[in-house]
mmCIF file of C-alpha atoms and ligand atoms in Angstrom:
data_model
loop_
_atom_site.group_PDB
_atom_site.id
_atom_site.type_symbol
_atom_site.label_atom_id
_atom_site.label_comp_id
_atom_site.label_asym_id
_atom_site.label_seq_id
_atom_site.Cartn_x
_atom_site.Cartn_y
_atom_site.Cartn_z
ATOM 1 C CA MET A 1 102.260 76.401 130.835
ATOM 2 C CA LYS A 2 101.600 79.206 133.261
ATOM 3 C CA VAL A 3 98.835 78.826 135.851
ATOM 4 C CA VAL A 4 97.185 82.174 136.585
ATOM 5 C CA THR A 5 94.689 82.693 139.389
ATOM 6 C CA THR A 6 94.063 86.447 139.348
ATOM 7 C CA ILE A 7 92.236 88.566 136.791
ATOM 8 C CA THR A 8 94.880 91.314 136.947
ATOM 9 C CA GLU A 9 97.727 88.949 136.080
ATOM 10 C CA MET A 10 95.691 87.253 133.336
ATOM 11 C CA GLN A 11 94.870 90.621 131.758
ATOM 12 C CA SER A 12 98.476 91.755 131.846
ATOM 13 C CA GLU A 13 99.654 88.478 130.203
ATOM 14 C CA ILE A 14 96.961 88.848 127.509
ATOM 15 C CA ASN A 15 97.907 92.496 126.912
ATOM 16 C CA ARG A 16 101.557 91.489 126.536
ATOM 17 C CA GLN A 17 100.691 88.794 123.980
ATOM 18 C CA LYS A 18 98.372 91.160 122.092
ATOM 19 C CA GLU A 19 101.131 93.784 121.904
ATOM 20 C CA LEU A 20 103.342 91.122 120.347
ATOM 21 C CA GLY A 21 100.598 90.633 117.718
ATOM 22 C CA LYS A 22 99.736 87.093 118.832
ATOM 23 C CA SER A 23 96.376 85.454 118.081
ATOM 24 C CA ILE A 24 94.663 83.966 121.126
ATOM 25 C CA GLY A 25 92.577 80.784 121.190
ATOM 26 C CA PHE A 26 90.377 80.413 124.274
ATOM 27 C CA VAL A 27 88.780 77.226 125.616
ATOM 28 C CA PRO A 28 86.494 77.903 128.602
ATOM 29 C CA THR A 29 85.848 74.809 130.762
ATOM 30 C CA MET A 30 84.607 73.780 134.179
ATOM 31 C CA GLY A 31 87.463 71.279 134.495
ATOM 32 C CA PHE A 32 87.458 67.499 134.985
ATOM 33 C CA LEU A 33 88.845 67.490 131.465
ATOM 34 C CA HIS A 34 88.008 64.690 129.057
ATOM 35 C CA GLU A 35 88.759 63.936 125.427
ATOM 36 C CA GLY A 36 86.050 66.373 124.304
ATOM 37 C CA HIS A 37 87.947 69.225 125.974
ATOM 38 C CA LEU A 38 91.279 67.951 124.652
ATOM 39 C CA THR A 39 89.876 68.050 121.106
ATOM 40 C CA LEU A 40 88.913 71.720 121.622
ATOM 41 C CA MET A 41 92.423 72.435 122.921
ATOM 42 C CA LYS A 42 94.094 70.623 120.012
ATOM 43 C CA LYS A 43 92.045 72.647 117.524
ATOM 44 C CA ALA A 44 92.844 75.876 119.387
ATOM 45 C CA ARG A 45 96.552 74.899 119.384
ATOM 46 C CA GLN A 46 96.495 74.374 115.594
ATOM 47 C CA GLU A 47 94.759 77.667 114.847
ATOM 48 C CA ASN A 48 96.333 80.195 117.270
ATOM 49 C CA ASP A 49 99.715 81.468 118.485
ATOM 50 C CA ILE A 50 98.661 81.383 122.136
ATOM 51 C CA VAL A 51 96.154 79.030 123.789
ATOM 52 C CA VAL A 52 94.404 79.901 127.047
ATOM 53 C CA ILE A 53 92.041 77.608 128.902
ATOM 54 C CA SER A 54 89.973 78.467 131.933
ATOM 55 C CA ILE A 55 88.934 76.025 134.637
ATOM 56 C CA PHE A 56 86.174 77.478 136.754
ATOM 57 C CA VAL A 57 83.071 75.734 138.086
ATOM 58 C CA ASN A 58 80.702 78.643 137.739
ATOM 59 C CA PRO A 59 78.262 78.641 140.678
ATOM 60 C CA ILE A 60 75.742 80.998 139.093
ATOM 61 C CA GLN A 61 74.915 78.629 136.230
ATOM 62 C CA PHE A 62 73.748 75.937 138.674
ATOM 63 C CA GLY A 63 70.217 76.146 140.005
ATOM 64 C CA PRO A 64 69.071 75.217 143.521
ATOM 65 C CA GLY A 65 69.238 71.413 143.909
ATOM 66 C CA GLU A 66 71.597 71.043 140.938
ATOM 67 C CA ASP A 67 75.052 69.435 141.205
ATOM 68 C CA TYR A 68 77.320 72.446 141.909
ATOM 69 C CA GLU A 69 78.731 70.898 145.116
ATOM 70 C CA THR A 70 79.208 67.419 143.625
ATOM 71 C CA TYR A 71 80.319 68.515 140.134
ATOM 72 C CA PRO A 72 83.465 66.398 139.543
ATOM 73 C CA ARG A 73 86.732 68.235 140.223
ATOM 74 C CA ASP A 74 90.369 67.020 139.888
ATOM 75 C CA PHE A 75 92.708 69.952 139.376
ATOM 76 C CA GLU A 76 95.984 67.963 139.513
ATOM 77 C CA ARG A 77 94.802 65.646 136.727
ATOM 78 C CA ASP A 78 93.498 68.612 134.700
ATOM 79 C CA LEU A 79 96.892 70.287 135.053
ATOM 80 C CA GLU A 80 98.696 67.263 133.586
ATOM 81 C CA LEU A 81 96.214 66.946 130.719
ATOM 82 C CA ALA A 82 96.475 70.653 129.854
ATOM 83 C CA GLN A 83 100.285 70.440 129.973
ATOM 84 C CA GLY A 84 100.098 67.531 127.518
ATOM 85 C CA GLU A 85 98.224 69.773 125.066
ATOM 86 C CA LYS A 86 100.914 72.495 125.243
ATOM 87 C CA ILE A 87 98.553 75.089 126.616
ATOM 88 C CA ASP A 88 100.205 78.478 127.272
ATOM 89 C CA TYR A 89 97.985 79.724 130.103
ATOM 90 C CA LEU A 90 95.598 77.985 132.463
ATOM 91 C CA PHE A 91 93.310 80.471 134.205
ATOM 92 C CA HIS A 92 92.036 79.004 137.476
ATOM 93 C CA PRO A 93 90.398 81.730 139.557
ATOM 94 C CA SER A 94 88.557 81.269 142.849
ATOM 95 C CA VAL A 95 84.851 82.031 143.166
ATOM 96 C CA GLU A 96 85.801 85.134 145.222
ATOM 97 C CA GLU A 97 88.068 86.317 142.407
ATOM 98 C CA MET A 98 85.311 86.038 139.772
ATOM 99 C CA TYR A 99 82.460 87.194 142.034
ATOM 100 C CA PRO A 100 84.032 89.445 144.701
ATOM 101 C CA HIS A 101 80.736 91.014 145.759
ATOM 102 C CA SER A 102 77.071 90.474 145.060
ATOM 103 C CA SER A 103 76.710 91.327 141.395
ATOM 104 C CA THR A 104 75.315 94.641 140.266
ATOM 105 C CA VAL A 105 74.910 93.420 136.681
ATOM 106 C CA LYS A 106 74.056 90.082 135.134
ATOM 107 C CA VAL A 107 73.493 89.074 131.533
ATOM 108 C CA VAL A 108 69.975 87.870 130.741
ATOM 109 C CA VAL A 109 69.510 85.690 127.661
ATOM 110 C CA GLN A 110 66.130 86.403 126.117
ATOM 111 C CA GLU A 111 65.904 83.900 123.282
ATOM 112 C CA ARG A 112 66.914 80.286 122.592
ATOM 113 C CA THR A 113 66.611 79.437 126.311
ATOM 114 C CA ASP A 114 63.011 78.349 126.918
ATOM 115 C CA VAL A 115 63.552 75.013 125.144
ATOM 116 C CA LEU A 116 65.774 71.941 125.610
ATOM 117 C CA CYS A 117 67.975 72.182 128.761
ATOM 118 C CA GLY A 118 67.066 75.820 129.323
ATOM 119 C CA LYS A 119 63.433 74.878 129.929
ATOM 120 C CA SER A 120 64.214 72.764 133.002
ATOM 121 C CA ARG A 121 67.157 74.956 134.121
ATOM 122 C CA PRO A 122 65.754 78.490 134.519
ATOM 123 C CA GLY A 123 68.563 81.034 134.783
ATOM 124 C CA HIS A 124 71.219 78.531 133.664
ATOM 125 C CA PHE A 125 72.070 80.349 130.431
ATOM 126 C CA ASP A 126 72.032 83.740 132.179
ATOM 127 C CA GLY A 127 74.790 82.300 134.393
ATOM 128 C CA VAL A 128 76.685 80.953 131.386
ATOM 129 C CA ALA A 129 76.358 84.249 129.459
ATOM 130 C CA THR A 130 77.423 86.269 132.519
ATOM 131 C CA ILE A 131 80.604 84.267 133.166
ATOM 132 C CA LEU A 132 81.452 84.194 129.452
ATOM 133 C CA THR A 133 81.029 87.957 129.200
ATOM 134 C CA LYS A 134 83.536 88.309 132.050
ATOM 135 C CA LEU A 135 85.928 85.723 130.572
ATOM 136 C CA PHE A 136 85.727 87.170 127.038
ATOM 137 C CA THR A 137 86.458 90.629 128.458
ATOM 138 C CA ILE A 138 89.486 89.309 130.348
ATOM 139 C CA MET A 139 90.884 87.120 127.531
ATOM 140 C CA MET A 140 89.947 89.196 124.461
ATOM 141 C CA PRO A 141 90.428 86.013 122.407
ATOM 142 C CA THR A 142 90.697 85.855 118.636
ATOM 143 C CA ARG A 143 88.764 82.574 118.642
ATOM 144 C CA ALA A 144 86.666 80.777 121.279
ATOM 145 C CA TYR A 145 86.069 77.017 121.147
ATOM 146 C CA PHE A 146 82.881 75.240 122.244
ATOM 147 C CA GLY A 147 81.728 71.635 121.873
ATOM 148 C CA LYS A 148 78.586 70.971 119.836
ATOM 149 C CA LYS A 149 77.431 68.545 122.542
ATOM 150 C CA ASP A 150 76.072 71.588 124.348
ATOM 151 C CA ALA A 151 74.371 72.734 121.163
ATOM 152 C CA GLN A 152 72.022 75.102 122.983
ATOM 153 C CA GLN A 153 75.031 76.698 124.677
ATOM 154 C CA VAL A 154 76.656 77.183 121.253
ATOM 155 C CA ALA A 155 73.432 78.834 120.000
ATOM 156 C CA VAL A 156 73.368 81.134 123.061
ATOM 157 C CA VAL A 157 77.079 82.024 122.709
ATOM 158 C CA GLU A 158 76.508 82.794 119.034
ATOM 159 C CA GLY A 159 73.827 85.309 120.122
ATOM 160 C CA LEU A 160 76.037 86.732 122.905
ATOM 161 C CA ILE A 161 79.004 87.323 120.598
ATOM 162 C CA SER A 162 76.839 88.835 117.900
ATOM 163 C CA ASP A 163 74.627 91.017 120.173
ATOM 164 C CA PHE A 164 77.523 92.370 122.268
ATOM 165 C CA HIS A 165 79.812 92.800 119.235
ATOM 166 C CA PHE A 166 82.666 90.778 120.723
ATOM 167 C CA PRO A 167 85.367 90.641 118.030
ATOM 168 C CA ILE A 168 85.642 86.884 118.567
ATOM 169 C CA GLN A 169 85.299 84.048 116.089
ATOM 170 C CA LEU A 170 83.099 81.296 117.555
ATOM 171 C CA VAL A 171 84.430 77.839 116.675
ATOM 172 C CA PRO A 172 81.894 75.034 117.319
ATOM 173 C CA VAL A 173 83.636 71.643 117.451
ATOM 174 C CA ASP A 174 82.086 68.220 116.698
ATOM 175 C CA ILE A 175 80.997 65.918 119.554
ATOM 176 C CA VAL A 176 83.668 63.459 120.686
ATOM 177 C CA ARG A 177 82.277 59.995 121.417
ATOM 178 C CA GLU A 178 83.367 56.835 123.200
ATOM 179 C CA GLU A 179 83.897 53.822 120.909
ATOM 180 C CA ASP A 180 80.356 52.651 121.620
ATOM 181 C CA GLY A 181 78.903 56.048 120.653
ATOM 182 C CA LEU A 182 78.273 57.608 124.086
ATOM 183 C CA ALA A 183 79.083 61.318 123.946
ATOM 184 C CA LYS A 184 82.049 62.118 126.212
ATOM 185 C CA SER A 185 81.093 64.099 129.303
ATOM 186 C CA SER A 186 82.576 64.860 132.711
ATOM 187 C CA ARG A 187 79.318 63.548 134.166
ATOM 188 C CA ASN A 188 79.551 60.040 132.603
ATOM 189 C CA VAL A 189 81.493 58.884 135.693
ATOM 190 C CA LYS A 190 78.247 59.193 137.631
ATOM 191 C CA LEU A 191 76.529 56.433 135.604
ATOM 192 C CA LEU A 192 76.021 53.125 137.417
ATOM 193 C CA HIS A 193 77.559 50.048 135.748
ATOM 194 C CA ASP A 194 74.343 48.899 134.008
ATOM 195 C CA GLU A 195 73.356 52.451 133.108
ATOM 196 C CA ARG A 196 76.703 52.954 131.375
ATOM 197 C CA LYS A 197 75.880 50.018 129.072
ATOM 198 C CA GLN A 198 72.325 51.266 128.475
ATOM 199 C CA ALA A 199 73.477 54.811 127.732
ATOM 200 C CA THR A 200 74.710 53.776 124.274
ATOM 201 C CA ALA A 201 71.020 53.702 123.290
ATOM 202 C CA LEU A 202 70.934 57.513 123.354
ATOM 203 C CA TYR A 203 73.192 57.992 120.344
ATOM 204 C CA ARG A 204 71.789 54.897 118.644
ATOM 205 C CA SER A 205 68.270 56.383 118.870
ATOM 206 C CA LEU A 206 69.541 59.639 117.325
ATOM 207 C CA GLN A 207 71.167 57.680 114.501
ATOM 208 C CA ILE A 208 67.887 55.842 113.853
ATOM 209 C CA ALA A 209 66.119 59.231 113.760
ATOM 210 C CA ARG A 210 68.671 60.612 111.308
ATOM 211 C CA GLU A 211 68.296 57.563 109.038
ATOM 212 C CA THR A 212 64.495 57.907 109.107
ATOM 213 C CA ILE A 213 64.724 61.563 108.065
ATOM 214 C CA GLU A 214 67.233 60.685 105.354
ATOM 215 C CA ASN A 215 64.687 58.143 104.126
ATOM 216 C CA GLY A 216 62.020 60.840 103.794
ATOM 217 C CA GLU A 217 60.268 61.270 107.180
ATOM 218 C CA ARG A 218 59.381 64.946 107.676
ATOM 219 C CA ASN A 219 57.013 64.843 110.658
ATOM 220 C CA PRO A 220 58.866 65.805 113.883
ATOM 221 C CA ILE A 221 56.274 64.013 116.047
ATOM 222 C CA ASN A 222 56.967 60.656 114.340
ATOM 223 C CA VAL A 223 60.721 61.150 114.773
ATOM 224 C CA ILE A 224 60.324 62.019 118.465
ATOM 225 C CA GLN A 225 58.111 58.971 119.076
ATOM 226 C CA LEU A 226 60.636 56.705 117.376
ATOM 227 C CA ILE A 227 63.451 57.945 119.629
ATOM 228 C CA GLU A 228 61.285 57.710 122.749
ATOM 229 C CA ARG A 229 60.313 54.088 122.007
ATOM 230 C CA HIS A 230 63.949 53.101 121.516
ATOM 231 C CA ILE A 231 65.091 54.738 124.751
ATOM 232 C CA LYS A 232 62.211 53.256 126.767
ATOM 233 C CA ASP A 233 62.919 49.764 125.365
ATOM 234 C CA GLU A 234 66.680 49.900 125.881
ATOM 235 C CA THR A 235 67.246 51.871 129.093
ATOM 236 C CA SER A 236 65.985 52.406 132.632
ATOM 237 C CA GLY A 237 66.448 56.161 132.097
ATOM 238 C CA ILE A 238 63.612 58.660 132.185
ATOM 239 C CA VAL A 239 63.241 60.900 129.161
ATOM 240 C CA ASP A 240 63.490 64.584 130.114
ATOM 241 C CA TYR A 241 63.017 65.832 126.563
ATOM 242 C CA ILE A 242 63.325 64.777 122.958
ATOM 243 C CA GLU A 243 62.993 67.655 120.487
ATOM 244 C CA VAL A 244 63.477 68.531 116.843
ATOM 245 C CA TYR A 245 64.161 72.252 116.285
ATOM 246 C CA SER A 246 65.583 74.606 113.702
ATOM 247 C CA TYR A 247 69.230 75.435 114.456
ATOM 248 C CA PRO A 248 70.611 77.789 115.748
ATOM 249 C CA SER A 249 67.320 79.695 116.226
ATOM 250 C CA LEU A 250 65.791 76.744 118.162
ATOM 251 C CA ASN A 251 62.242 77.200 116.883
ATOM 252 C CA ARG A 252 59.656 74.423 116.845
ATOM 253 C CA LEU A 253 59.067 72.901 113.402
ATOM 254 C CA GLU A 254 55.791 71.845 111.771
ATOM 255 C CA LYS A 255 57.754 70.084 109.065
ATOM 256 C CA ILE A 256 61.418 68.989 109.138
ATOM 257 C CA LYS A 257 63.340 71.230 106.746
ATOM 258 C CA GLY A 258 66.575 73.276 106.677
ATOM 259 C CA SER A 259 69.280 73.243 109.320
ATOM 260 C CA ILE A 260 67.919 71.216 112.259
ATOM 261 C CA ILE A 261 68.908 69.711 115.581
ATOM 262 C CA ILE A 262 67.518 66.524 117.106
ATOM 263 C CA ALA A 263 68.307 66.744 120.803
ATOM 264 C CA LEU A 264 67.528 64.674 123.876
ATOM 265 C CA ALA A 265 68.099 64.551 127.617
ATOM 266 C CA VAL A 266 67.647 61.389 129.682
ATOM 267 C CA LYS A 267 67.785 61.119 133.466
ATOM 268 C CA PHE A 268 69.575 58.156 135.004
ATOM 269 C CA SER A 269 69.702 57.535 138.743
ATOM 270 C CA ARG A 270 72.557 59.966 139.522
ATOM 271 C CA VAL A 271 73.020 61.892 136.323
ATOM 272 C CA ARG A 272 71.157 63.437 133.415
ATOM 273 C CA LEU A 273 72.775 62.966 129.996
ATOM 274 C CA ILE A 274 72.308 65.035 126.855
ATOM 275 C CA ASP A 275 73.127 64.309 123.244
ATOM 276 C CA ASN A 276 72.204 65.611 119.805
ATOM 277 C CA VAL A 277 72.732 65.340 116.092
ATOM 278 C CA MET A 278 72.486 68.192 113.613
ATOM 279 C CA MET A 279 71.641 67.871 109.936
ATOM 280 C CA ASP A 280 70.651 69.842 106.860
ATOM 281 C CA VAL A 281 67.402 68.672 105.312
ATOM 282 C CA ASN A 282 66.147 69.657 101.851
HETATM 283 O O1 LIG B 1 80.388 74.368 128.981
HETATM 284 C C1 LIG B 1 80.899 74.663 130.082
HETATM 285 O O2 LIG B 1 81.742 73.942 130.628
HETATM 286 C C2 LIG B 1 80.443 75.942 130.787
HETATM 287 O O3 LIG B 1 79.090 76.169 130.569
HETATM 288 C C3 LIG B 1 81.284 77.166 130.419
HETATM 289 C C4 LIG B 1 81.157 77.492 128.945
HETATM 290 C C5 LIG B 1 82.752 76.910 130.748
HETATM 291 C C6 LIG B 1 80.824 78.374 131.218
HETATM 292 O O4 LIG B 1 80.957 78.168 132.585
#
């Protein structure tokens, strides 16, 4: 595995591989790799000649008062994990390399952002779309891999790729969970001992919601109330949102029908967790 820190070197490696006719699988990350990331890498490894991952904690997708400074980082551990997945290139630029001067252009996402996490994180998806536009331009990947845990991010990336005509196949990958159901996340380490136990209620509440819909419930308000009651009974967390939307357009629903997402965010004392399930409803 080659670690690359400059854009120029990364581009010349990519150009070389492209000239050799190689397909390129790209997994963008902010590091502190966990099994969710490793699953993306494994899938990329199976489907491409060359696999590139990026590790870059992108400052412009964090708002004021968010956890940019304290976002978990452990590059040495990440390096070992990436090596274990037989990654070809690890791109690890500095902030100065990615943002050498105050930006003249940024990407503004106009739809799919005023709901779910986007609602309480104004500008977050502009930051994500801006860094991905840069990374896609540098990597020119054949396929790009994203976890469905950040379902709103997947919806935004789908729009970015389609609107900007990037010749990239978006590959959304299923959520990887701990044995007790908690969705894997770099931020789980911030849960206090008791909160870690309580956090299993998030996925459980989504499963209860799914079962209720499978049994015929079609009113989103009833589903939301059911989830809220379960989380309030089982955890000390504070519900940020619980929503049922069409997917990937993320529109509010009068009646549950079609391709939908049930998504939630719950704040614990030091960390806010998100989770979701998606389903097709007749
Ligand atoms: O999902 C993430 O880790 C980030 O939002 C991404 C896609 C790497 C962009 O910084």
